[in-house]
């Protein structure tokens, strides 16, 4: 099976590429990256690196003429952007999706898998988040992901192609981007600075460990969707406050450091609502459930950063 992964140079893309190569020797993985990096210094025969930009005019020439499965991870995933940055993020993410679907017209994959986001639920107040609830994102990342889902859904129906949109919650683990909350928190606690400061302590996130996310993608590849479009939450089904994560990390690191949190305001709560996934659909449809608890996941992440 030939599998194309866009955004393969990122945190999830790198881990997924290597995971799929280990999972099945029959897979031929094509990793689309804008620029080669050290993540792929040691690669296997059935993993190929393609350096191209989905927004360029000639990217299609570098991709295989025929592909079986496409996993679309490429995109700008930043949050809390300025007005100008938000508009640019929206147009960029839609361009990437639209260009990929143009390629799909000729490559004729039998399956498309899209990495959507918890932020499609931004602006909503129904907890936990359920895939069937009406969504109207209040910020650009969620809006761009929801619009991309609409493009995938239309393409899926018009071309009779299996399409699965995985709405990923807060993914963490070894290899996480340095600017993400958990790696930043670990760095602060390990620093010489004392005390260290954090933001709103009460805001809650549904943290999902990278290994569990990779397993969800593996099952999605193997799942026969009966020529339909399906949206599925991929989260832990548990929500932890920022404060509780910081104290868990302090315990794991055996740190005596003093920590301070910003005072919570109504404005903060409106701008940064709590996240919690209803994962019953993933359990019933993919036969998937998370295996790595927060304590183990944090410990493994800490160990990877300490090396």
PDB file of C-alpha atoms in Angstrom:
ATOM      1  CA  UNK A   1       0.000   0.000   0.000  1.00  0.00           C
ATOM      2  CA  UNK A   2       1.307   3.441  -0.957  1.00  0.00           C
ATOM      3  CA  UNK A   3       0.621   6.055   1.718  1.00  0.00           C
ATOM      4  CA  UNK A   4       1.272   9.785   1.324  1.00  0.00           C
ATOM      5  CA  UNK A   5       1.655  11.856   4.501  1.00  0.00           C
ATOM      6  CA  UNK A   6       1.621  15.643   4.147  1.00  0.00           C
ATOM      7  CA  UNK A   7       3.238  17.685   6.896  1.00  0.00           C
ATOM      8  CA  UNK A   8       5.438  14.683   7.624  1.00  0.00           C
ATOM      9  CA  UNK A   9       8.188  16.840   9.120  1.00  0.00           C
ATOM     10  CA  UNK A  10       6.095  17.956  12.090  1.00  0.00           C
ATOM     11  CA  UNK A  11       5.643  16.384  15.507  1.00  0.00           C
ATOM     12  CA  UNK A  12       2.774  14.048  14.593  1.00  0.00           C
ATOM     13  CA  UNK A  13       3.914  13.526  10.997  1.00  0.00           C
ATOM     14  CA  UNK A  14       7.410  12.384  11.957  1.00  0.00           C
ATOM     15  CA  UNK A  15       6.113   9.996  14.606  1.00  0.00           C
ATOM     16  CA  UNK A  16       3.408   8.628  12.281  1.00  0.00           C
ATOM     17  CA  UNK A  17       5.792   8.037   9.376  1.00  0.00           C
ATOM     18  CA  UNK A  18       8.181   5.988  11.497  1.00  0.00           C
ATOM     19  CA  UNK A  19       5.340   4.199  13.274  1.00  0.00           C
ATOM     20  CA  UNK A  20       3.726   3.051  10.015  1.00  0.00           C
ATOM     21  CA  UNK A  21       7.050   1.810   8.651  1.00  0.00           C
ATOM     22  CA  UNK A  22       7.497  -0.302  11.777  1.00  0.00           C
ATOM     23  CA  UNK A  23       3.862  -1.390  11.779  1.00  0.00           C
ATOM     24  CA  UNK A  24       3.777  -2.936   8.321  1.00  0.00           C
ATOM     25  CA  UNK A  25       6.669  -3.707   5.976  1.00  0.00           C
ATOM     26  CA  UNK A  26       4.197  -3.772   3.080  1.00  0.00           C
ATOM     27  CA  UNK A  27       3.510  -0.045   3.442  1.00  0.00           C
ATOM     28  CA  UNK A  28       5.432   2.309   1.178  1.00  0.00           C
ATOM     29  CA  UNK A  29       5.419   5.674   2.942  1.00  0.00           C
ATOM     30  CA  UNK A  30       5.869   8.935   1.029  1.00  0.00           C
ATOM     31  CA  UNK A  31       6.699  11.767   3.443  1.00  0.00           C
ATOM     32  CA  UNK A  32       5.930  15.206   2.039  1.00  0.00           C
ATOM     33  CA  UNK A  33       7.965  17.912   3.796  1.00  0.00           C
ATOM     34  CA  UNK A  34       8.688  21.519   2.910  1.00  0.00           C
ATOM     35  CA  UNK A  35      12.275  21.130   4.065  1.00  0.00           C
ATOM     36  CA  UNK A  36      14.270  18.063   5.039  1.00  0.00           C
ATOM     37  CA  UNK A  37      15.334  17.893   8.680  1.00  0.00           C
ATOM     38  CA  UNK A  38      17.270  15.680  11.047  1.00  0.00           C
ATOM     39  CA  UNK A  39      14.098  13.750  11.967  1.00  0.00           C
ATOM     40  CA  UNK A  40      14.651  11.618   8.878  1.00  0.00           C
ATOM     41  CA  UNK A  41      18.421  11.161   9.048  1.00  0.00           C
ATOM     42  CA  UNK A  42      18.007   7.404   9.489  1.00  0.00           C
ATOM     43  CA  UNK A  43      15.297   6.124   7.143  1.00  0.00           C
ATOM     44  CA  UNK A  44      14.288   2.713   5.911  1.00  0.00           C
ATOM     45  CA  UNK A  45      13.910   1.519   2.340  1.00  0.00           C
ATOM     46  CA  UNK A  46      10.127   1.795   2.318  1.00  0.00           C
ATOM     47  CA  UNK A  47      10.089   5.391   3.590  1.00  0.00           C
ATOM     48  CA  UNK A  48      10.679   8.098   0.978  1.00  0.00           C
ATOM     49  CA  UNK A  49      11.162  11.810   1.613  1.00  0.00           C
ATOM     50  CA  UNK A  50       9.680  14.273  -0.883  1.00  0.00           C
ATOM     51  CA  UNK A  51      10.705  17.901  -0.465  1.00  0.00           C
ATOM     52  CA  UNK A  52       7.923  20.111  -1.830  1.00  0.00           C
ATOM     53  CA  UNK A  53       5.465  22.824  -0.835  1.00  0.00           C
ATOM     54  CA  UNK A  54       1.746  22.140  -1.340  1.00  0.00           C
ATOM     55  CA  UNK A  55       1.329  25.809  -2.214  1.00  0.00           C
ATOM     56  CA  UNK A  56       3.909  25.720  -5.009  1.00  0.00           C
ATOM     57  CA  UNK A  57       3.006  25.393  -8.684  1.00  0.00           C
ATOM     58  CA  UNK A  58       4.956  22.201  -9.338  1.00  0.00           C
ATOM     59  CA  UNK A  59       4.447  20.077  -6.207  1.00  0.00           C
ATOM     60  CA  UNK A  60       2.314  17.543  -8.111  1.00  0.00           C
ATOM     61  CA  UNK A  61       5.263  16.630 -10.332  1.00  0.00           C
ATOM     62  CA  UNK A  62       7.188  15.403  -7.291  1.00  0.00           C
ATOM     63  CA  UNK A  63       4.407  13.165  -5.928  1.00  0.00           C
ATOM     64  CA  UNK A  64       3.552   9.601  -7.006  1.00  0.00           C
ATOM     65  CA  UNK A  65       1.131   9.414  -9.917  1.00  0.00           C
ATOM     66  CA  UNK A  66      -0.920   6.824  -8.025  1.00  0.00           C
ATOM     67  CA  UNK A  67      -1.472   6.605  -4.283  1.00  0.00           C
ATOM     68  CA  UNK A  68      -3.672   4.373  -2.107  1.00  0.00           C
ATOM     69  CA  UNK A  69      -4.109   6.446   1.062  1.00  0.00           C
ATOM     70  CA  UNK A  70      -3.495  10.132   1.798  1.00  0.00           C
ATOM     71  CA  UNK A  71      -3.059  11.431   5.349  1.00  0.00           C
ATOM     72  CA  UNK A  72      -3.270  15.224   5.438  1.00  0.00           C
ATOM     73  CA  UNK A  73      -1.399  16.729   8.399  1.00  0.00           C
ATOM     74  CA  UNK A  74       0.082  19.836   6.747  1.00  0.00           C
ATOM     75  CA  UNK A  75      -1.133  23.188   7.971  1.00  0.00           C
ATOM     76  CA  UNK A  76      -0.688  26.143  10.284  1.00  0.00           C
ATOM     77  CA  UNK A  77      -1.852  24.951  13.720  1.00  0.00           C
ATOM     78  CA  UNK A  78      -1.072  28.067  15.795  1.00  0.00           C
ATOM     79  CA  UNK A  79      -3.686  29.499  18.142  1.00  0.00           C
ATOM     80  CA  UNK A  80      -4.478  32.956  19.564  1.00  0.00           C
ATOM     81  CA  UNK A  81      -3.237  34.854  16.514  1.00  0.00           C
ATOM     82  CA  UNK A  82      -3.630  38.507  15.571  1.00  0.00           C
ATOM     83  CA  UNK A  83      -6.384  39.457  13.147  1.00  0.00           C
ATOM     84  CA  UNK A  84      -4.007  39.550  10.160  1.00  0.00           C
ATOM     85  CA  UNK A  85      -2.313  36.271  11.137  1.00  0.00           C
ATOM     86  CA  UNK A  86      -5.737  34.649  11.547  1.00  0.00           C
ATOM     87  CA  UNK A  87      -6.832  35.558   8.028  1.00  0.00           C
ATOM     88  CA  UNK A  88      -3.530  34.325   6.627  1.00  0.00           C
ATOM     89  CA  UNK A  89      -3.835  31.042   8.559  1.00  0.00           C
ATOM     90  CA  UNK A  90      -7.352  30.474   7.246  1.00  0.00           C
ATOM     91  CA  UNK A  91      -6.402  31.065   3.605  1.00  0.00           C
ATOM     92  CA  UNK A  92      -3.200  28.995   3.908  1.00  0.00           C
ATOM     93  CA  UNK A  93      -4.910  25.964   5.431  1.00  0.00           C
ATOM     94  CA  UNK A  94      -7.673  26.048   2.823  1.00  0.00           C
ATOM     95  CA  UNK A  95      -5.141  26.398  -0.003  1.00  0.00           C
ATOM     96  CA  UNK A  96      -3.222  23.368   1.263  1.00  0.00           C
ATOM     97  CA  UNK A  97      -6.392  21.265   1.433  1.00  0.00           C
ATOM     98  CA  UNK A  98      -7.713  22.441  -1.935  1.00  0.00           C
ATOM     99  CA  UNK A  99      -4.368  21.804  -3.674  1.00  0.00           C
ATOM    100  CA  UNK A 100      -4.119  18.349  -2.130  1.00  0.00           C
ATOM    101  CA  UNK A 101      -7.605  17.479  -3.375  1.00  0.00           C
ATOM    102  CA  UNK A 102      -6.626  18.691  -6.862  1.00  0.00           C
ATOM    103  CA  UNK A 103      -3.784  16.169  -6.743  1.00  0.00           C
ATOM    104  CA  UNK A 104      -6.190  13.508  -5.451  1.00  0.00           C
ATOM    105  CA  UNK A 105      -8.356  13.907  -8.558  1.00  0.00           C
ATOM    106  CA  UNK A 106      -5.634  12.235 -10.629  1.00  0.00           C
ATOM    107  CA  UNK A 107      -3.890  10.111  -7.982  1.00  0.00           C
ATOM    108  CA  UNK A 108      -7.240   8.448  -7.171  1.00  0.00           C
ATOM    109  CA  UNK A 109      -6.646   7.315  -3.570  1.00  0.00           C
ATOM    110  CA  UNK A 110      -9.119   4.870  -2.070  1.00  0.00           C
ATOM    111  CA  UNK A 111      -8.958   6.626   1.303  1.00  0.00           C
ATOM    112  CA  UNK A 112      -8.386  10.123   2.681  1.00  0.00           C
ATOM    113  CA  UNK A 113      -7.602  10.840   6.339  1.00  0.00           C
ATOM    114  CA  UNK A 114      -7.601  14.424   7.581  1.00  0.00           C
ATOM    115  CA  UNK A 115      -6.027  15.655  10.819  1.00  0.00           C
ATOM    116  CA  UNK A 116      -8.656  18.084  12.057  1.00  0.00           C
ATOM    117  CA  UNK A 117      -8.630  19.823  15.428  1.00  0.00           C
ATOM    118  CA  UNK A 118     -10.431  20.235  18.732  1.00  0.00           C
ATOM    119  CA  UNK A 119     -10.620  23.925  17.846  1.00  0.00           C
ATOM    120  CA  UNK A 120     -13.559  23.310  15.515  1.00  0.00           C
ATOM    121  CA  UNK A 121     -15.468  23.320  18.815  1.00  0.00           C
ATOM    122  CA  UNK A 122     -14.104  26.729  19.887  1.00  0.00           C
ATOM    123  CA  UNK A 123     -16.911  29.050  20.857  1.00  0.00           C
ATOM    124  CA  UNK A 124     -19.128  26.169  21.930  1.00  0.00           C
ATOM    125  CA  UNK A 125     -20.199  25.515  25.498  1.00  0.00           C
ATOM    126  CA  UNK A 126     -21.366  21.894  25.279  1.00  0.00           C
ATOM    127  CA  UNK A 127     -19.024  19.692  27.345  1.00  0.00           C
ATOM    128  CA  UNK A 128     -17.925  17.072  26.449  1.00  0.00           C
ATOM    129  CA  UNK A 129     -17.518  17.864  22.745  1.00  0.00           C
ATOM    130  CA  UNK A 130     -19.574  15.522  20.546  1.00  0.00           C
ATOM    131  CA  UNK A 131     -19.012  15.117  16.799  1.00  0.00           C
ATOM    132  CA  UNK A 132     -22.716  15.537  16.007  1.00  0.00           C
ATOM    133  CA  UNK A 133     -23.081  18.873  17.811  1.00  0.00           C
ATOM    134  CA  UNK A 134     -23.503  22.032  15.758  1.00  0.00           C
ATOM    135  CA  UNK A 135     -20.174  23.883  15.609  1.00  0.00           C
ATOM    136  CA  UNK A 136     -19.341  27.483  14.819  1.00  0.00           C
ATOM    137  CA  UNK A 137     -15.630  28.094  15.595  1.00  0.00           C
ATOM    138  CA  UNK A 138     -14.764  31.400  17.197  1.00  0.00           C
ATOM    139  CA  UNK A 139     -11.142  31.511  16.019  1.00  0.00           C
ATOM    140  CA  UNK A 140      -9.269  30.919  12.768  1.00  0.00           C
ATOM    141  CA  UNK A 141      -7.659  27.518  13.386  1.00  0.00           C
ATOM    142  CA  UNK A 142     -11.016  25.918  14.116  1.00  0.00           C
ATOM    143  CA  UNK A 143     -12.658  27.789  11.249  1.00  0.00           C
ATOM    144  CA  UNK A 144      -9.979  26.660   8.774  1.00  0.00           C
ATOM    145  CA  UNK A 145     -10.207  23.045   9.960  1.00  0.00           C
ATOM    146  CA  UNK A 146     -13.996  23.026   9.714  1.00  0.00           C
ATOM    147  CA  UNK A 147     -13.877  24.562   6.232  1.00  0.00           C
ATOM    148  CA  UNK A 148     -11.307  21.946   5.211  1.00  0.00           C
ATOM    149  CA  UNK A 149     -13.602  19.224   6.565  1.00  0.00           C
ATOM    150  CA  UNK A 150     -16.339  20.616   4.305  1.00  0.00           C
ATOM    151  CA  UNK A 151     -14.014  20.392   1.286  1.00  0.00           C
ATOM    152  CA  UNK A 152     -13.104  16.805   2.165  1.00  0.00           C
ATOM    153  CA  UNK A 153     -16.755  15.880   2.652  1.00  0.00           C
ATOM    154  CA  UNK A 154     -17.770  17.308  -0.720  1.00  0.00           C
ATOM    155  CA  UNK A 155     -14.833  15.610  -2.442  1.00  0.00           C
ATOM    156  CA  UNK A 156     -15.615  12.321  -0.703  1.00  0.00           C
ATOM    157  CA  UNK A 157     -19.239  12.269  -1.869  1.00  0.00           C
ATOM    158  CA  UNK A 158     -18.536  13.431  -5.429  1.00  0.00           C
ATOM    159  CA  UNK A 159     -15.690  10.939  -5.922  1.00  0.00           C
ATOM    160  CA  UNK A 160     -17.050   8.071  -3.819  1.00  0.00           C
ATOM    161  CA  UNK A 161     -13.932   7.932  -1.623  1.00  0.00           C
ATOM    162  CA  UNK A 162     -13.623   6.808   2.014  1.00  0.00           C
ATOM    163  CA  UNK A 163     -12.802   9.894   4.071  1.00  0.00           C
ATOM    164  CA  UNK A 164     -12.173  10.149   7.789  1.00  0.00           C
ATOM    165  CA  UNK A 165     -11.599  13.370   9.717  1.00  0.00           C
ATOM    166  CA  UNK A 166      -9.856  12.828  13.043  1.00  0.00           C
ATOM    167  CA  UNK A 167     -10.452  15.766  15.378  1.00  0.00           C
ATOM    168  CA  UNK A 168      -7.268  15.684  17.447  1.00  0.00           C
ATOM    169  CA  UNK A 169      -7.295  17.119  20.962  1.00  0.00           C
ATOM    170  CA  UNK A 170      -4.117  18.265  22.770  1.00  0.00           C
ATOM    171  CA  UNK A 171      -1.460  15.826  21.546  1.00  0.00           C
ATOM    172  CA  UNK A 172       1.739  15.582  23.609  1.00  0.00           C
ATOM    173  CA  UNK A 173       4.722  13.272  24.064  1.00  0.00           C
ATOM    174  CA  UNK A 174       8.355  12.848  22.964  1.00  0.00           C
ATOM    175  CA  UNK A 175       9.095  15.059  19.990  1.00  0.00           C
ATOM    176  CA  UNK A 176       6.471  17.686  20.885  1.00  0.00           C
ATOM    177  CA  UNK A 177       7.085  21.173  19.548  1.00  0.00           C
ATOM    178  CA  UNK A 178       9.048  23.250  22.048  1.00  0.00           C
ATOM    179  CA  UNK A 179       6.367  25.963  22.103  1.00  0.00           C
ATOM    180  CA  UNK A 180       3.663  23.556  23.270  1.00  0.00           C
ATOM    181  CA  UNK A 181       2.482  23.857  26.878  1.00  0.00           C
ATOM    182  CA  UNK A 182       3.894  20.631  28.356  1.00  0.00           C
ATOM    183  CA  UNK A 183       7.460  20.990  26.957  1.00  0.00           C
ATOM    184  CA  UNK A 184       7.424  24.656  28.008  1.00  0.00           C
ATOM    185  CA  UNK A 185       6.250  23.750  31.514  1.00  0.00           C
ATOM    186  CA  UNK A 186       8.982  21.116  31.873  1.00  0.00           C
ATOM    187  CA  UNK A 187      11.608  23.614  30.709  1.00  0.00           C
ATOM    188  CA  UNK A 188      10.400  26.233  33.195  1.00  0.00           C
ATOM    189  CA  UNK A 189      10.403  23.803  36.120  1.00  0.00           C
ATOM    190  CA  UNK A 190      13.911  22.611  35.194  1.00  0.00           C
ATOM    191  CA  UNK A 191      15.216  26.174  34.805  1.00  0.00           C
ATOM    192  CA  UNK A 192      17.218  28.062  37.430  1.00  0.00           C
ATOM    193  CA  UNK A 193      14.556  30.756  37.592  1.00  0.00           C
ATOM    194  CA  UNK A 194      12.502  30.817  40.806  1.00  0.00           C
ATOM    195  CA  UNK A 195       9.579  31.361  41.008  1.00  0.00           C
ATOM    196  CA  UNK A 196       8.227  30.507  37.551  1.00  0.00           C
ATOM    197  CA  UNK A 197       4.932  31.795  36.165  1.00  0.00           C
ATOM    198  CA  UNK A 198       2.103  30.166  34.252  1.00  0.00           C
ATOM    199  CA  UNK A 199      -1.168  31.362  32.766  1.00  0.00           C
ATOM    200  CA  UNK A 200      -4.772  30.693  33.773  1.00  0.00           C
ATOM    201  CA  UNK A 201      -4.586  27.757  36.242  1.00  0.00           C
ATOM    202  CA  UNK A 202      -8.180  26.570  35.899  1.00  0.00           C
ATOM    203  CA  UNK A 203      -8.487  26.182  32.123  1.00  0.00           C
ATOM    204  CA  UNK A 204      -8.777  22.486  31.254  1.00  0.00           C
ATOM    205  CA  UNK A 205      -7.395  20.492  28.342  1.00  0.00           C
ATOM    206  CA  UNK A 206      -7.944  16.963  27.084  1.00  0.00           C
ATOM    207  CA  UNK A 207      -4.343  15.738  26.739  1.00  0.00           C
ATOM    208  CA  UNK A 208      -3.820  12.698  24.491  1.00  0.00           C
ATOM    209  CA  UNK A 209      -0.462  10.891  24.292  1.00  0.00           C
ATOM    210  CA  UNK A 210       1.183  10.586  20.881  1.00  0.00           C
ATOM    211  CA  UNK A 211       1.262   6.747  20.889  1.00  0.00           C
ATOM    212  CA  UNK A 212      -2.516   6.632  21.268  1.00  0.00           C
ATOM    213  CA  UNK A 213      -2.922   9.076  18.384  1.00  0.00           C
ATOM    214  CA  UNK A 214      -0.687   6.937  16.155  1.00  0.00           C
ATOM    215  CA  UNK A 215      -2.817   3.902  16.926  1.00  0.00           C
ATOM    216  CA  UNK A 216      -5.943   5.849  15.931  1.00  0.00           C
ATOM    217  CA  UNK A 217      -4.372   6.626  12.551  1.00  0.00           C
ATOM    218  CA  UNK A 218      -3.345   2.986  12.105  1.00  0.00           C
ATOM    219  CA  UNK A 219      -6.897   1.815  12.703  1.00  0.00           C
ATOM    220  CA  UNK A 220      -8.251   4.541  10.422  1.00  0.00           C
ATOM    221  CA  UNK A 221      -6.057   3.268   7.584  1.00  0.00           C
ATOM    222  CA  UNK A 222      -7.365  -0.253   8.009  1.00  0.00           C
ATOM    223  CA  UNK A 223     -11.033   0.700   8.525  1.00  0.00           C
ATOM    224  CA  UNK A 224     -13.484   0.061   5.674  1.00  0.00           C
ATOM    225  CA  UNK A 225     -15.674   3.159   5.694  1.00  0.00           C
ATOM    226  CA  UNK A 226     -18.201   1.885   3.124  1.00  0.00           C
ATOM    227  CA  UNK A 227     -17.548   4.912   0.905  1.00  0.00           C
ATOM    228  CA  UNK A 228     -18.593   7.546   3.404  1.00  0.00           C
ATOM    229  CA  UNK A 229     -17.332  10.638   5.231  1.00  0.00           C
ATOM    230  CA  UNK A 230     -16.912  10.301   8.991  1.00  0.00           C
ATOM    231  CA  UNK A 231     -15.757  12.647  11.770  1.00  0.00           C
ATOM    232  CA  UNK A 232     -14.225  11.178  14.948  1.00  0.00           C
ATOM    233  CA  UNK A 233     -12.824  12.751  18.122  1.00  0.00           C
ATOM    234  CA  UNK A 234      -9.383  11.555  19.196  1.00  0.00           C
ATOM    235  CA  UNK A 235      -8.848  12.538  22.815  1.00  0.00           C
ATOM    236  CA  UNK A 236      -8.402  10.921  26.213  1.00  0.00           C
ATOM    237  CA  UNK A 237     -11.941  11.577  27.384  1.00  0.00           C
ATOM    238  CA  UNK A 238     -10.473  13.238  30.505  1.00  0.00           C
ATOM    239  CA  UNK A 239      -9.790  16.895  31.206  1.00  0.00           C
ATOM    240  CA  UNK A 240      -6.965  18.228  33.384  1.00  0.00           C
ATOM    241  CA  UNK A 241      -6.448  21.807  34.518  1.00  0.00           C
ATOM    242  CA  UNK A 242      -3.222  23.624  33.708  1.00  0.00           C
ATOM    243  CA  UNK A 243      -2.553  23.873  37.442  1.00  0.00           C
ATOM    244  CA  UNK A 244      -2.894  20.116  37.977  1.00  0.00           C
ATOM    245  CA  UNK A 245      -0.504  19.352  35.091  1.00  0.00           C
ATOM    246  CA  UNK A 246       2.099  21.753  36.480  1.00  0.00           C
ATOM    247  CA  UNK A 247       1.962  20.084  39.909  1.00  0.00           C
ATOM    248  CA  UNK A 248       2.118  16.610  38.364  1.00  0.00           C
ATOM    249  CA  UNK A 249       5.259  17.682  36.505  1.00  0.00           C
ATOM    250  CA  UNK A 250       6.753  19.142  39.684  1.00  0.00           C
ATOM    251  CA  UNK A 251       6.210  15.797  41.423  1.00  0.00           C
ATOM    252  CA  UNK A 252       7.733  13.789  38.545  1.00  0.00           C
ATOM    253  CA  UNK A 253      10.732  16.136  38.422  1.00  0.00           C
ATOM    254  CA  UNK A 254      10.993  16.180  42.227  1.00  0.00           C
ATOM    255  CA  UNK A 255      11.241  19.957  41.991  1.00  0.00           C
ATOM    256  CA  UNK A 256      10.861  22.308  44.948  1.00  0.00           C
ATOM    257  CA  UNK A 257      10.448  25.324  42.694  1.00  0.00           C
ATOM    258  CA  UNK A 258       7.792  27.884  43.545  1.00  0.00           C
ATOM    259  CA  UNK A 259       5.130  28.366  40.865  1.00  0.00           C
ATOM    260  CA  UNK A 260       2.752  31.252  40.321  1.00  0.00           C
ATOM    261  CA  UNK A 261      -0.380  31.429  38.169  1.00  0.00           C
ATOM    262  CA  UNK A 262      -2.111  34.344  36.518  1.00  0.00           C
ATOM    263  CA  UNK A 263      -5.361  35.507  38.040  1.00  0.00           C
ATOM    264  CA  UNK A 264      -8.359  34.144  36.182  1.00  0.00           C
ATOM    265  CA  UNK A 265     -10.683  36.640  34.557  1.00  0.00           C
ATOM    266  CA  UNK A 266     -14.023  36.325  32.779  1.00  0.00           C
ATOM    267  CA  UNK A 267     -12.299  37.513  29.604  1.00  0.00           C
ATOM    268  CA  UNK A 268      -9.769  34.652  29.844  1.00  0.00           C
ATOM    269  CA  UNK A 269     -12.556  32.108  30.279  1.00  0.00           C
ATOM    270  CA  UNK A 270     -14.419  33.369  27.220  1.00  0.00           C
ATOM    271  CA  UNK A 271     -11.289  33.370  25.063  1.00  0.00           C
ATOM    272  CA  UNK A 272      -9.929  30.023  26.234  1.00  0.00           C
ATOM    273  CA  UNK A 273     -12.726  27.583  27.053  1.00  0.00           C
ATOM    274  CA  UNK A 274     -12.257  24.103  28.499  1.00  0.00           C
ATOM    275  CA  UNK A 275     -11.752  21.067  26.245  1.00  0.00           C
ATOM    276  CA  UNK A 276     -13.105  17.563  26.786  1.00  0.00           C
ATOM    277  CA  UNK A 277     -13.732  14.876  24.162  1.00  0.00           C
ATOM    278  CA  UNK A 278     -16.602  12.458  23.939  1.00  0.00           C
ATOM    279  CA  UNK A 279     -14.730   9.448  22.526  1.00  0.00           C
ATOM    280  CA  UNK A 280     -17.607   6.979  22.314  1.00  0.00           C
ATOM    281  CA  UNK A 281     -17.601   7.204  18.510  1.00  0.00           C
ATOM    282  CA  UNK A 282     -13.893   6.314  18.323  1.00  0.00           C
ATOM    283  CA  UNK A 283     -14.490   3.366  20.623  1.00  0.00           C
ATOM    284  CA  UNK A 284     -17.418   1.973  18.647  1.00  0.00           C
ATOM    285  CA  UNK A 285     -16.343   2.904  15.111  1.00  0.00           C
ATOM    286  CA  UNK A 286     -12.580   2.326  15.213  1.00  0.00           C
ATOM    287  CA  UNK A 287     -12.465  -0.001  18.218  1.00  0.00           C
ATOM    288  CA  UNK A 288      -9.979   2.507  19.651  1.00  0.00           C
ATOM    289  CA  UNK A 289      -9.465   3.761  23.165  1.00  0.00           C
ATOM    290  CA  UNK A 290      -6.478   5.512  24.785  1.00  0.00           C
ATOM    291  CA  UNK A 291      -4.032   3.268  26.623  1.00  0.00           C
ATOM    292  CA  UNK A 292      -1.533   5.749  28.094  1.00  0.00           C
ATOM    293  CA  UNK A 293      -2.664   7.566  31.261  1.00  0.00           C
ATOM    294  CA  UNK A 294      -1.596  11.111  32.024  1.00  0.00           C
ATOM    295  CA  UNK A 295       0.939  10.137  34.711  1.00  0.00           C
ATOM    296  CA  UNK A 296       2.793   7.690  32.446  1.00  0.00           C
ATOM    297  CA  UNK A 297       2.576  10.005  29.465  1.00  0.00           C
ATOM    298  CA  UNK A 298       4.053  12.922  31.376  1.00  0.00           C
ATOM    299  CA  UNK A 299       6.838  10.759  32.786  1.00  0.00           C
ATOM    300  CA  UNK A 300       7.810   9.465  29.334  1.00  0.00           C
ATOM    301  CA  UNK A 301       7.756  13.026  27.982  1.00  0.00           C
ATOM    302  CA  UNK A 302       9.932  14.279  30.845  1.00  0.00           C
ATOM    303  CA  UNK A 303      12.430  11.454  30.285  1.00  0.00           C
ATOM    304  CA  UNK A 304      12.652  12.288  26.553  1.00  0.00           C
ATOM    305  CA  UNK A 305      13.407  15.957  27.292  1.00  0.00           C
ATOM    306  CA  UNK A 306      15.964  15.141  30.006  1.00  0.00           C
ATOM    307  CA  UNK A 307      18.071  12.953  27.716  1.00  0.00           C
TER     308      UNK A 307
END
